[in-house]
Amino acid sequence: MGKKLEGNGIWESSRMILPEHREAYLRLMKEQGRRGKPTLDDQEIQQIEQAIFVSYNERKPITLRVFNPFDDEELCGLVTVINTSRREVKLSRGEEDFSWIKLEEIIEADI
């Protein structure tokens, strides 16, 4: 018992964290890991758009790297639709599996 009362022992043995405080702390740590979107120059944008058009016209598989504030996503598939008015592409990965991706969110494209 004498050891608990030495230094800061009384407080060390009685710590606890409320669930609300834990969630707030985890949310804060996640927000600190957030990154900003990289800016692409005109040449990189043209290369991305050309790769998308080649995939669409020649039905070649493409790998797109899509920006995410925490971790970039790599998506592979075929470009089946290009919607110029909404600036989106439809990437199909199978019969029922597809994604609509905004052109502004694409940071890299490889055929």
PDB file of C-alpha atoms in Angstrom:
ATOM      1  CA  MET A   1       0.000   0.000   0.000  1.00  0.00           C
ATOM      2  CA  GLY A   2       2.920   2.315   0.647  1.00  0.00           C
ATOM      3  CA  LYS A   3       3.941   2.051  -3.001  1.00  0.00           C
ATOM      4  CA  LYS A   4       0.609   3.438  -4.238  1.00  0.00           C
ATOM      5  CA  LEU A   5       1.031   6.578  -2.211  1.00  0.00           C
ATOM      6  CA  GLU A   6       4.558   7.328  -3.430  1.00  0.00           C
ATOM      7  CA  GLY A   7       4.966  10.034  -6.094  1.00  0.00           C
ATOM      8  CA  ASN A   8       1.878  10.100  -8.268  1.00  0.00           C
ATOM      9  CA  GLY A   9       0.818   6.563  -7.340  1.00  0.00           C
ATOM     10  CA  ILE A  10      -2.631   7.471  -6.116  1.00  0.00           C
ATOM     11  CA  TRP A  11      -3.557   8.984  -9.466  1.00  0.00           C
ATOM     12  CA  GLU A  12      -1.747   6.353 -11.541  1.00  0.00           C
ATOM     13  CA  SER A  13      -3.911   3.587 -10.112  1.00  0.00           C
ATOM     14  CA  SER A  14      -7.220   5.405 -10.590  1.00  0.00           C
ATOM     15  CA  ARG A  15      -7.075   6.546 -14.248  1.00  0.00           C
ATOM     16  CA  MET A  16      -9.964   5.836 -16.564  1.00  0.00           C
ATOM     17  CA  ILE A  17     -11.149   7.097 -19.918  1.00  0.00           C
ATOM     18  CA  LEU A  18     -14.777   7.680 -20.775  1.00  0.00           C
ATOM     19  CA  PRO A  19     -15.917   6.148 -24.076  1.00  0.00           C
ATOM     20  CA  GLU A  20     -16.818   9.623 -25.411  1.00  0.00           C
ATOM     21  CA  HIS A  21     -13.301  10.890 -24.681  1.00  0.00           C
ATOM     22  CA  ARG A  22     -11.740   7.854 -26.336  1.00  0.00           C
ATOM     23  CA  GLU A  23     -13.833   8.319 -29.492  1.00  0.00           C
ATOM     24  CA  ALA A  24     -12.980  12.021 -29.616  1.00  0.00           C
ATOM     25  CA  TYR A  25      -9.277  11.232 -29.190  1.00  0.00           C
ATOM     26  CA  LEU A  26      -9.342   8.615 -31.966  1.00  0.00           C
ATOM     27  CA  ARG A  27     -11.231  10.999 -34.262  1.00  0.00           C
ATOM     28  CA  LEU A  28      -8.615  13.701 -33.585  1.00  0.00           C
ATOM     29  CA  MET A  29      -5.752  11.307 -34.361  1.00  0.00           C
ATOM     30  CA  LYS A  30      -7.452  10.300 -37.618  1.00  0.00           C
ATOM     31  CA  GLU A  31      -7.974  13.942 -38.640  1.00  0.00           C
ATOM     32  CA  GLN A  32      -4.305  14.707 -37.999  1.00  0.00           C
ATOM     33  CA  GLY A  33      -3.393  12.018 -40.534  1.00  0.00           C
ATOM     34  CA  ARG A  34      -5.423  13.753 -43.268  1.00  0.00           C
ATOM     35  CA  ARG A  35      -3.470  14.818 -46.360  1.00  0.00           C
ATOM     36  CA  GLY A  36      -4.150  17.503 -48.916  1.00  0.00           C
ATOM     37  CA  LYS A  37      -4.874  16.699 -52.543  1.00  0.00           C
ATOM     38  CA  PRO A  38      -1.787  16.992 -54.751  1.00  0.00           C
ATOM     39  CA  THR A  39      -1.943  19.529 -57.555  1.00  0.00           C
ATOM     40  CA  LEU A  40      -1.361  18.126 -61.028  1.00  0.00           C
ATOM     41  CA  ASP A  41       0.158  20.136 -63.840  1.00  0.00           C
ATOM     42  CA  ASP A  42      -1.420  20.271 -67.307  1.00  0.00           C
ATOM     43  CA  GLN A  43       0.857  17.577 -68.750  1.00  0.00           C
ATOM     44  CA  GLU A  44      -0.096  15.065 -66.027  1.00  0.00           C
ATOM     45  CA  ILE A  45      -3.792  15.828 -66.546  1.00  0.00           C
ATOM     46  CA  GLN A  46      -3.428  15.262 -70.296  1.00  0.00           C
ATOM     47  CA  GLN A  47      -1.656  11.927 -69.708  1.00  0.00           C
ATOM     48  CA  ILE A  48      -4.455  10.789 -67.390  1.00  0.00           C
ATOM     49  CA  GLU A  49      -7.149  11.825 -69.889  1.00  0.00           C
ATOM     50  CA  GLN A  50      -5.312  10.134 -72.774  1.00  0.00           C
ATOM     51  CA  ALA A  51      -4.981   6.876 -70.803  1.00  0.00           C
ATOM     52  CA  ILE A  52      -8.716   7.004 -70.033  1.00  0.00           C
ATOM     53  CA  PHE A  53      -9.585   7.539 -73.728  1.00  0.00           C
ATOM     54  CA  VAL A  54      -7.296   4.664 -74.799  1.00  0.00           C
ATOM     55  CA  SER A  55      -8.934   2.368 -72.266  1.00  0.00           C
ATOM     56  CA  TYR A  56     -12.383   3.439 -73.472  1.00  0.00           C
ATOM     57  CA  ASN A  57     -11.700   3.230 -77.231  1.00  0.00           C
ATOM     58  CA  GLU A  58      -9.504   0.118 -77.310  1.00  0.00           C
ATOM     59  CA  ARG A  59     -11.132  -1.736 -74.371  1.00  0.00           C
ATOM     60  CA  LYS A  60      -7.808  -2.037 -72.555  1.00  0.00           C
ATOM     61  CA  PRO A  61      -7.651  -2.504 -68.770  1.00  0.00           C
ATOM     62  CA  ILE A  62      -6.514   0.544 -66.838  1.00  0.00           C
ATOM     63  CA  THR A  63      -5.251   1.140 -63.311  1.00  0.00           C
ATOM     64  CA  LEU A  64      -6.420   4.391 -61.708  1.00  0.00           C
ATOM     65  CA  ARG A  65      -5.008   5.849 -58.535  1.00  0.00           C
ATOM     66  CA  VAL A  66      -7.802   7.813 -56.847  1.00  0.00           C
ATOM     67  CA  PHE A  67      -7.120  10.430 -54.185  1.00  0.00           C
ATOM     68  CA  ASN A  68      -8.272   9.773 -50.635  1.00  0.00           C
ATOM     69  CA  PRO A  69      -7.344  12.114 -47.760  1.00  0.00           C
ATOM     70  CA  PHE A  70      -5.949   9.217 -45.725  1.00  0.00           C
ATOM     71  CA  ASP A  71      -4.735   6.618 -48.233  1.00  0.00           C
ATOM     72  CA  ASP A  72      -4.924   6.580 -52.045  1.00  0.00           C
ATOM     73  CA  GLU A  73      -6.956   3.823 -53.669  1.00  0.00           C
ATOM     74  CA  GLU A  74      -5.879   1.809 -56.711  1.00  0.00           C
ATOM     75  CA  LEU A  75      -8.720   0.652 -58.932  1.00  0.00           C
ATOM     76  CA  CYS A  76      -8.311  -1.631 -61.949  1.00  0.00           C
ATOM     77  CA  GLY A  77     -10.829  -2.255 -64.708  1.00  0.00           C
ATOM     78  CA  LEU A  78     -12.181  -1.034 -68.037  1.00  0.00           C
ATOM     79  CA  VAL A  79     -13.525   2.442 -68.734  1.00  0.00           C
ATOM     80  CA  THR A  80     -17.000   1.797 -70.156  1.00  0.00           C
ATOM     81  CA  VAL A  81     -18.606   5.262 -69.990  1.00  0.00           C
ATOM     82  CA  ILE A  82     -17.180   8.785 -70.086  1.00  0.00           C
ATOM     83  CA  ASN A  83     -19.630  11.430 -68.887  1.00  0.00           C
ATOM     84  CA  THR A  84     -18.157  14.774 -69.972  1.00  0.00           C
ATOM     85  CA  SER A  85     -20.920  16.935 -68.513  1.00  0.00           C
ATOM     86  CA  ARG A  86     -20.441  15.533 -64.985  1.00  0.00           C
ATOM     87  CA  ARG A  87     -16.668  14.951 -65.543  1.00  0.00           C
ATOM     88  CA  GLU A  88     -16.902  11.304 -64.450  1.00  0.00           C
ATOM     89  CA  VAL A  89     -15.846   7.930 -65.804  1.00  0.00           C
ATOM     90  CA  LYS A  90     -17.462   4.581 -65.158  1.00  0.00           C
ATOM     91  CA  LEU A  91     -14.849   1.952 -64.287  1.00  0.00           C
ATOM     92  CA  SER A  92     -16.170  -1.607 -64.655  1.00  0.00           C
ATOM     93  CA  ARG A  93     -14.426  -4.405 -62.802  1.00  0.00           C
ATOM     94  CA  GLY A  94     -16.933  -7.111 -63.671  1.00  0.00           C
ATOM     95  CA  GLU A  95     -20.517  -7.605 -64.783  1.00  0.00           C
ATOM     96  CA  GLU A  96     -22.118  -6.098 -61.685  1.00  0.00           C
ATOM     97  CA  ASP A  97     -19.086  -4.361 -60.165  1.00  0.00           C
ATOM     98  CA  PHE A  98     -18.461  -0.761 -61.271  1.00  0.00           C
ATOM     99  CA  SER A  99     -17.597   2.660 -59.871  1.00  0.00           C
ATOM    100  CA  TRP A 100     -18.242   6.215 -60.971  1.00  0.00           C
ATOM    101  CA  ILE A 101     -15.037   8.209 -60.485  1.00  0.00           C
ATOM    102  CA  LYS A 102     -14.718  11.972 -60.772  1.00  0.00           C
ATOM    103  CA  LEU A 103     -11.874  13.085 -63.044  1.00  0.00           C
ATOM    104  CA  GLU A 104     -10.713  15.591 -60.408  1.00  0.00           C
ATOM    105  CA  GLU A 105     -10.082  12.728 -57.958  1.00  0.00           C
ATOM    106  CA  ILE A 106      -7.800  10.748 -60.307  1.00  0.00           C
ATOM    107  CA  ILE A 107      -4.131  11.439 -59.605  1.00  0.00           C
ATOM    108  CA  GLU A 108      -2.536   8.743 -61.792  1.00  0.00           C
ATOM    109  CA  ALA A 109      -3.552   6.427 -64.638  1.00  0.00           C
ATOM    110  CA  ASP A 110      -1.620   3.493 -66.132  1.00  0.00           C
ATOM    111  CA  ILE A 111      -2.609   1.199 -68.985  1.00  0.00           C
TER     112      ILE A 111
END
